[in-house]
mmCIF file of C-alpha atoms in Angstrom:
data_model
loop_
_atom_site.group_PDB
_atom_site.id
_atom_site.type_symbol
_atom_site.label_atom_id
_atom_site.label_comp_id
_atom_site.label_asym_id
_atom_site.label_seq_id
_atom_site.Cartn_x
_atom_site.Cartn_y
_atom_site.Cartn_z
ATOM 1 C CA MET A 207 15.871 13.592 -7.405
ATOM 2 C CA THR A 208 16.142 14.841 -10.639
ATOM 3 C CA GLY A 209 14.410 12.723 -13.418
ATOM 4 C CA LYS A 210 11.745 11.216 -11.229
ATOM 5 C CA THR A 211 9.085 10.627 -13.489
ATOM 6 C CA TRP A 212 6.161 11.527 -10.511
ATOM 7 C CA ALA A 213 6.099 14.609 -8.490
ATOM 8 C CA TYR A 214 3.743 17.032 -7.053
ATOM 9 C CA GLU A 215 1.740 18.511 -10.190
ATOM 10 C CA ASP A 216 1.740 15.081 -11.559
ATOM 11 C CA PHE A 217 -1.310 13.757 -9.408
ATOM 12 C CA ALA A 218 -4.748 14.658 -10.369
ATOM 13 C CA GLU A 219 -7.822 14.362 -7.807
ATOM 14 C CA GLY A 220 -9.838 11.603 -9.324
ATOM 15 C CA ALA A 221 -7.642 9.159 -11.217
ATOM 16 C CA SER A 222 -6.026 6.265 -10.163
ATOM 17 C CA LEU A 223 -3.438 3.971 -10.019
ATOM 18 C CA ASP A 224 -2.802 0.332 -11.144
ATOM 19 C CA LEU A 225 -0.445 -1.457 -8.443
ATOM 20 C CA GLY A 226 0.043 -4.187 -10.253
ATOM 21 C CA SER A 227 -0.945 -7.960 -9.118
ATOM 22 C CA LYS A 228 0.888 -9.971 -6.766
ATOM 23 C CA ASP A 229 0.623 -13.697 -5.723
ATOM 24 C CA VAL A 230 0.634 -14.642 -2.715
ATOM 25 C CA SER A 231 2.653 -18.054 -1.682
ATOM 26 C CA ALA A 232 2.728 -20.095 1.553
ATOM 27 C CA ALA A 233 5.790 -20.352 1.745
ATOM 28 C CA GLU A 234 6.215 -16.367 2.210
ATOM 29 C CA ILE A 235 3.026 -16.155 4.590
ATOM 30 C CA ILE A 236 4.683 -18.786 6.739
ATOM 31 C CA GLU A 237 8.225 -16.852 6.432
ATOM 32 C CA PHE A 238 6.672 -13.320 7.699
ATOM 33 C CA ALA A 239 4.683 -15.477 10.395
ATOM 34 C CA SER A 240 7.257 -16.982 12.003
ATOM 35 C CA GLU A 241 8.903 -13.836 12.446
ATOM 36 C CA PHE A 242 7.441 -10.962 13.217
ATOM 37 C CA ASP A 243 3.771 -12.477 13.495
ATOM 38 C CA PRO A 244 3.754 -16.366 14.651
ATOM 39 C CA GLN A 245 -0.357 -17.148 15.358
ATOM 40 C CA PRO A 246 -1.430 -20.601 14.551
ATOM 41 C CA MET A 247 -3.391 -19.467 11.606
ATOM 42 C CA HIS A 248 -0.549 -17.477 9.850
ATOM 43 C CA LEU A 249 2.002 -20.915 10.817
ATOM 44 C CA ASP A 250 0.558 -23.815 10.198
ATOM 45 C CA GLU A 251 -2.708 -24.850 7.174
ATOM 46 C CA GLU A 252 -4.728 -27.186 9.666
ATOM 47 C CA ALA A 253 -4.710 -24.069 12.393
ATOM 48 C CA GLY A 254 -5.633 -22.106 9.826
ATOM 49 C CA LYS A 255 -8.371 -24.314 8.549
ATOM 50 C CA ALA A 256 -9.954 -24.834 12.338
ATOM 51 C CA SER A 257 -10.299 -20.794 12.002
ATOM 52 C CA ILE A 258 -12.537 -18.152 11.162
ATOM 53 C CA LEU A 259 -10.423 -17.058 8.338
ATOM 54 C CA GLY A 260 -10.820 -20.375 6.944
ATOM 55 C CA GLY A 261 -7.070 -21.757 5.784
ATOM 56 C CA LEU A 262 -3.570 -20.485 5.891
ATOM 57 C CA SER A 263 -3.565 -17.073 6.557
ATOM 58 C CA ALA A 264 -0.928 -13.789 5.689
ATOM 59 C CA SER A 265 -1.471 -11.607 8.991
ATOM 60 C CA GLY A 266 -2.481 -8.596 7.912
ATOM 61 C CA TRP A 267 0.946 -6.939 8.625
ATOM 62 C CA HIS A 268 2.312 -9.302 5.937
ATOM 63 C CA THR A 269 -0.423 -7.590 3.743
ATOM 64 C CA CYS A 270 0.613 -3.919 4.640
ATOM 65 C CA ALA A 271 4.391 -5.360 3.746
ATOM 66 C CA MET A 272 2.985 -6.425 0.767
ATOM 67 C CA PHE A 273 0.769 -3.166 -0.145
ATOM 68 C CA MET A 274 3.961 -1.439 0.516
ATOM 69 C CA ARG A 275 6.234 -3.345 -2.640
ATOM 70 C CA MET A 276 3.156 -2.894 -5.014
ATOM 71 C CA LEU A 277 2.848 0.824 -3.672
ATOM 72 C CA CYS A 278 6.518 1.389 -4.717
ATOM 73 C CA ASP A 279 6.980 -0.648 -7.509
ATOM 74 C CA ALA A 280 4.203 0.823 -9.044
ATOM 75 C CA PHE A 281 5.262 3.948 -8.650
ATOM 76 C CA LEU A 282 6.583 5.322 -5.572
ATOM 77 C CA LEU A 283 10.431 4.780 -5.561
ATOM 78 C CA ASP A 284 10.264 6.883 -9.229
ATOM 79 C CA SER A 285 8.533 9.826 -7.563
ATOM 80 C CA THR A 286 9.313 12.571 -5.410
ATOM 81 C CA SER A 287 7.849 10.867 -2.333
ATOM 82 C CA GLN A 288 9.472 12.298 1.297
ATOM 83 C CA GLY A 289 7.790 10.071 3.443
ATOM 84 C CA SER A 290 4.084 10.258 5.462
ATOM 85 C CA PRO A 291 3.197 11.714 8.501
ATOM 86 C CA GLY A 292 1.386 8.636 8.756
ATOM 87 C CA ILE A 293 -2.471 6.642 7.883
ATOM 88 C CA GLU A 294 -5.377 7.456 8.659
ATOM 89 C CA HIS A 295 -7.136 3.815 8.978
ATOM 90 C CA VAL A 296 -5.933 1.147 7.844
ATOM 91 C CA LYS A 297 -8.526 -2.256 7.163
ATOM 92 C CA TRP A 298 -8.574 -5.613 6.753
ATOM 93 C CA LYS A 299 -11.892 -6.570 4.908
ATOM 94 C CA LYS A 300 -11.127 -10.122 4.443
ATOM 95 C CA PRO A 301 -8.843 -12.710 4.970
ATOM 96 C CA VAL A 302 -5.932 -12.828 2.488
ATOM 97 C CA LEU A 303 -4.611 -16.951 2.108
ATOM 98 C CA ALA A 304 -2.326 -18.722 0.167
ATOM 99 C CA GLY A 305 -2.763 -19.404 -3.589
ATOM 100 C CA ASP A 306 -4.347 -15.678 -2.883
ATOM 101 C CA ARG A 307 -4.070 -13.626 -6.641
ATOM 102 C CA LEU A 308 -4.358 -9.785 -5.219
ATOM 103 C CA THR A 309 -4.608 -6.651 -7.309
ATOM 104 C CA GLY A 310 -4.488 -3.629 -6.467
ATOM 105 C CA LYS A 311 -4.810 0.560 -6.616
ATOM 106 C CA VAL A 312 -4.923 4.108 -5.299
ATOM 107 C CA THR A 313 -7.420 6.836 -6.256
ATOM 108 C CA ILE A 314 -6.061 9.787 -5.974
ATOM 109 C CA LEU A 315 -9.329 11.639 -3.319
ATOM 110 C CA SER A 316 -7.235 15.101 -2.864
ATOM 111 C CA LYS A 317 -3.612 17.323 -2.793
ATOM 112 C CA ARG A 318 -2.569 20.703 -1.529
ATOM 113 C CA GLN A 319 0.821 22.367 -1.468
ATOM 114 C CA SER A 320 1.760 22.914 2.176
ATOM 115 C CA LYS A 321 1.459 26.674 3.616
ATOM 116 C CA SER A 322 4.777 26.070 5.662
ATOM 117 C CA ARG A 323 6.667 24.464 3.066
ATOM 118 C CA PRO A 324 5.498 25.572 -0.811
ATOM 119 C CA GLN A 325 7.677 23.289 -1.921
ATOM 120 C CA LEU A 326 6.003 20.618 -0.322
ATOM 121 C CA GLY A 327 2.717 18.847 -1.980
ATOM 122 C CA LEU A 328 0.467 16.280 -0.059
ATOM 123 C CA ILE A 329 -1.835 13.698 -1.712
ATOM 124 C CA THR A 330 -4.727 12.082 0.244
ATOM 125 C CA MET A 331 -4.983 8.227 -1.401
ATOM 126 C CA ARG A 332 -7.540 5.593 -0.491
ATOM 127 C CA SER A 333 -5.879 2.018 -1.543
ATOM 128 C CA GLU A 334 -7.435 -0.837 -2.255
ATOM 129 C CA LEU A 335 -6.164 -4.884 -2.815
ATOM 130 C CA LEU A 336 -8.852 -7.293 -3.996
ATOM 131 C CA ASN A 337 -8.234 -11.078 -5.047
ATOM 132 C CA GLN A 338 -8.808 -12.678 -7.694
ATOM 133 C CA ARG A 339 -12.573 -12.938 -6.743
ATOM 134 C CA GLY A 340 -12.657 -9.429 -6.744
ATOM 135 C CA GLU A 341 -13.466 -9.137 -2.926
ATOM 136 C CA CYS A 342 -11.728 -6.017 -1.339
ATOM 137 C CA VAL A 343 -9.096 -7.726 0.779
ATOM 138 C CA PHE A 344 -7.519 -4.300 2.294
ATOM 139 C CA GLU A 345 -8.942 -0.874 2.216
ATOM 140 C CA LEU A 346 -5.977 2.272 3.316
ATOM 141 C CA GLU A 347 -6.316 5.762 3.376
ATOM 142 C CA ASN A 348 -3.443 7.999 3.791
ATOM 143 C CA THR A 349 -1.437 11.495 3.300
ATOM 144 C CA GLY A 350 1.926 11.671 1.087
ATOM 145 C CA MET A 351 4.330 14.092 0.776
ATOM 146 C CA PHE A 352 5.846 15.128 -2.860
ATOM 147 C CA LEU A 353 7.798 17.388 -3.637
ATOM 148 C CA ALA A 354 6.723 19.605 -6.739
ATOM 149 C CA ARG A 355 8.696 19.407 -10.071
ATOM 150 C CA ASP A 356 10.893 22.666 -9.122
ATOM 151 C CA ALA A 357 11.941 21.636 -5.903
ATOM 152 C CA ALA A 358 12.726 18.360 -6.980
ATOM 153 C CA GLN A 359 15.320 19.711 -9.995
ATOM 154 C CA GLY A 360 16.803 21.784 -6.938
ATOM 155 C CA GLN A 361 18.428 19.148 -4.929
ATOM 156 C CA SER A 362 20.333 17.482 -7.779
#
């Protein structure tokens, strides 16, 4: 864990972190759906157009997976993350369609040190993904567990 940039102390309430962007292709929508969510609107453009979604759309679970990759690349893999005790809520607010460009951000809602494990901090975050039109397509709120910097350096 030594050398990780993001530790509990580095998160400030109210701060926003940019998750970058991700282009969503028809091929990846179909690949994910073929294995994990083989509903017609995720596998076929015409079926997607005939649905209320309006086109070939990513599964909500695929959207979650893309978000997780963006989170990992933005800062999570360079942090003292110890996982999460769960997700408060996830909302798929609009369809993610083939050709969309997603951008993401995380806002720190609160932070506190664990009473039972003082070396561990709990960070509550709200995350959003927006499409190229600025529409929110995904919202998630969860708590992440991060080691304090001194505790992380002691694990080397």
